[in-house]
XYZ file of C-alpha atoms in Angstrom:
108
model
C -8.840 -0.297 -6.139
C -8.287 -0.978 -9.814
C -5.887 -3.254 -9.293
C -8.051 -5.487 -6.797
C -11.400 -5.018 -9.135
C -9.170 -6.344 -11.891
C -7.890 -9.525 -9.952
C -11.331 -9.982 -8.807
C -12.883 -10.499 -12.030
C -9.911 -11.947 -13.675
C -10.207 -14.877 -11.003
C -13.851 -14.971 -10.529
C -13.993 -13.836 -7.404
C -16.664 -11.494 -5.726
C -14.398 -7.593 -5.332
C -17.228 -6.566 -2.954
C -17.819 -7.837 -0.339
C -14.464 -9.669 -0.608
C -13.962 -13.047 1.299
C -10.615 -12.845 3.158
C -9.243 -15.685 1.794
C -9.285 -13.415 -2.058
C -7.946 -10.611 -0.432
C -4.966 -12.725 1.083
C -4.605 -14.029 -2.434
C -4.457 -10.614 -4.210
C -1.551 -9.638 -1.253
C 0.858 -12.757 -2.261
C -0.075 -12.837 -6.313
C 0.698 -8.961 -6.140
C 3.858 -9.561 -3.647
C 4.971 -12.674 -5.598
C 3.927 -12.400 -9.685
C 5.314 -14.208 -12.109
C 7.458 -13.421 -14.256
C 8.129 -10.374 -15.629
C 5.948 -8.927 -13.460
C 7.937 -7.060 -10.505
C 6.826 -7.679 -7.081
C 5.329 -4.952 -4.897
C 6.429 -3.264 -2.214
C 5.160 -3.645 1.636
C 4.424 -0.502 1.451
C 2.726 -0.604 -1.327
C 0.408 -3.925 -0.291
C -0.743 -2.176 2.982
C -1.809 0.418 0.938
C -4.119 -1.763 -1.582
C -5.268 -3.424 1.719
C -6.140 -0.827 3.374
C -7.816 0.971 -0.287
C -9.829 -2.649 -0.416
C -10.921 -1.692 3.615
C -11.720 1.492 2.911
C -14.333 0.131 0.000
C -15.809 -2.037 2.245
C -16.396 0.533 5.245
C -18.098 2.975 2.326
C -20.071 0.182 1.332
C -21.110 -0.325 4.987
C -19.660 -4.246 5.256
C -17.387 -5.508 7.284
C -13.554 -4.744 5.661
C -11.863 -8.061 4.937
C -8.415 -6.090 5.454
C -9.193 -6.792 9.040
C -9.342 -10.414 8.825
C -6.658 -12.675 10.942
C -5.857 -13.982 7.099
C -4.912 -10.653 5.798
C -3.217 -9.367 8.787
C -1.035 -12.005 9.097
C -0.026 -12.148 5.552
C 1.366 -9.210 5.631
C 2.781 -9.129 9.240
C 4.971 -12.003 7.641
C 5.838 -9.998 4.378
C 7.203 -7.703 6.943
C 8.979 -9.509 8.959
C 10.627 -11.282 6.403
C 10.962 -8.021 4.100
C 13.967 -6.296 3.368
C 12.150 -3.354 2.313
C 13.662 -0.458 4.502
C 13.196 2.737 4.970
C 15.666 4.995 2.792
C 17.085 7.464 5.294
C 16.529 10.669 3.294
C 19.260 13.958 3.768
C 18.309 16.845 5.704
C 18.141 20.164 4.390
C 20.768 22.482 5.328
C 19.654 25.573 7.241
C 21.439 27.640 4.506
C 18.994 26.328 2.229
C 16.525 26.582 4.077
C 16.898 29.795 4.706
C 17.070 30.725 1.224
C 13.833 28.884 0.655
C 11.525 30.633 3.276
C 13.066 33.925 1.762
C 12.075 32.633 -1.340
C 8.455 31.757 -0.065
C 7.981 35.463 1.762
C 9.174 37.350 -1.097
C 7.082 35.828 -3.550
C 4.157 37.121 -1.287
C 2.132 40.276 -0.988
């Protein structure tokens, strides 16, 4: 939310309630800076979206994250993303085993 409040009032723009058109704005300046500022990832600008949303639906107004504008901005960030998921290791039932002894020793 800090993020959005502080491209809101760097650009003038109301932060609440926020027009679509800002919101789709804040997506691509975050996912595209200049710079040296790194760009975001997808991840990362569903998550400010949906944080922007959320503010809205406390406030009781209608959340701009649900807006065609927004929602296809970054349905093409992800289809043109090659942000993947990292397949991550699995733990090995040796170590897991060592782990839940661990965790049952350690209590009463």
């Amino acid at each position: 939310m800090q993020a959005w409040c502080a491209y809101a009032a760097r650009h003038g723009v109301c932060a609440l309630p926020a027009a679509p058109d800002d919101v789709k704005a804040f997506l691509v300046d975050q996912r595209e800076p200049r710079p040296p500022a790194k760009p975001l990832a997808l991840t990362t600008l569903r998550l400010r979206a949906a944080a922007i949303g959320y503010m809205h639906r406390l406030a009781r107004m209608p959340p701009p994250s649900q807006a065609v504008e927004v929602i296809e901005t970054l349905t093409g960030y992800r289809r043109a993303s090659s942000d993947l998921p990292r397949p991550k290791r699995a733990l090995r039932l040796d170590l897991l085993a060592h782990l839940l002894r661990q965790g049952l020793a350690g209590r009463p």
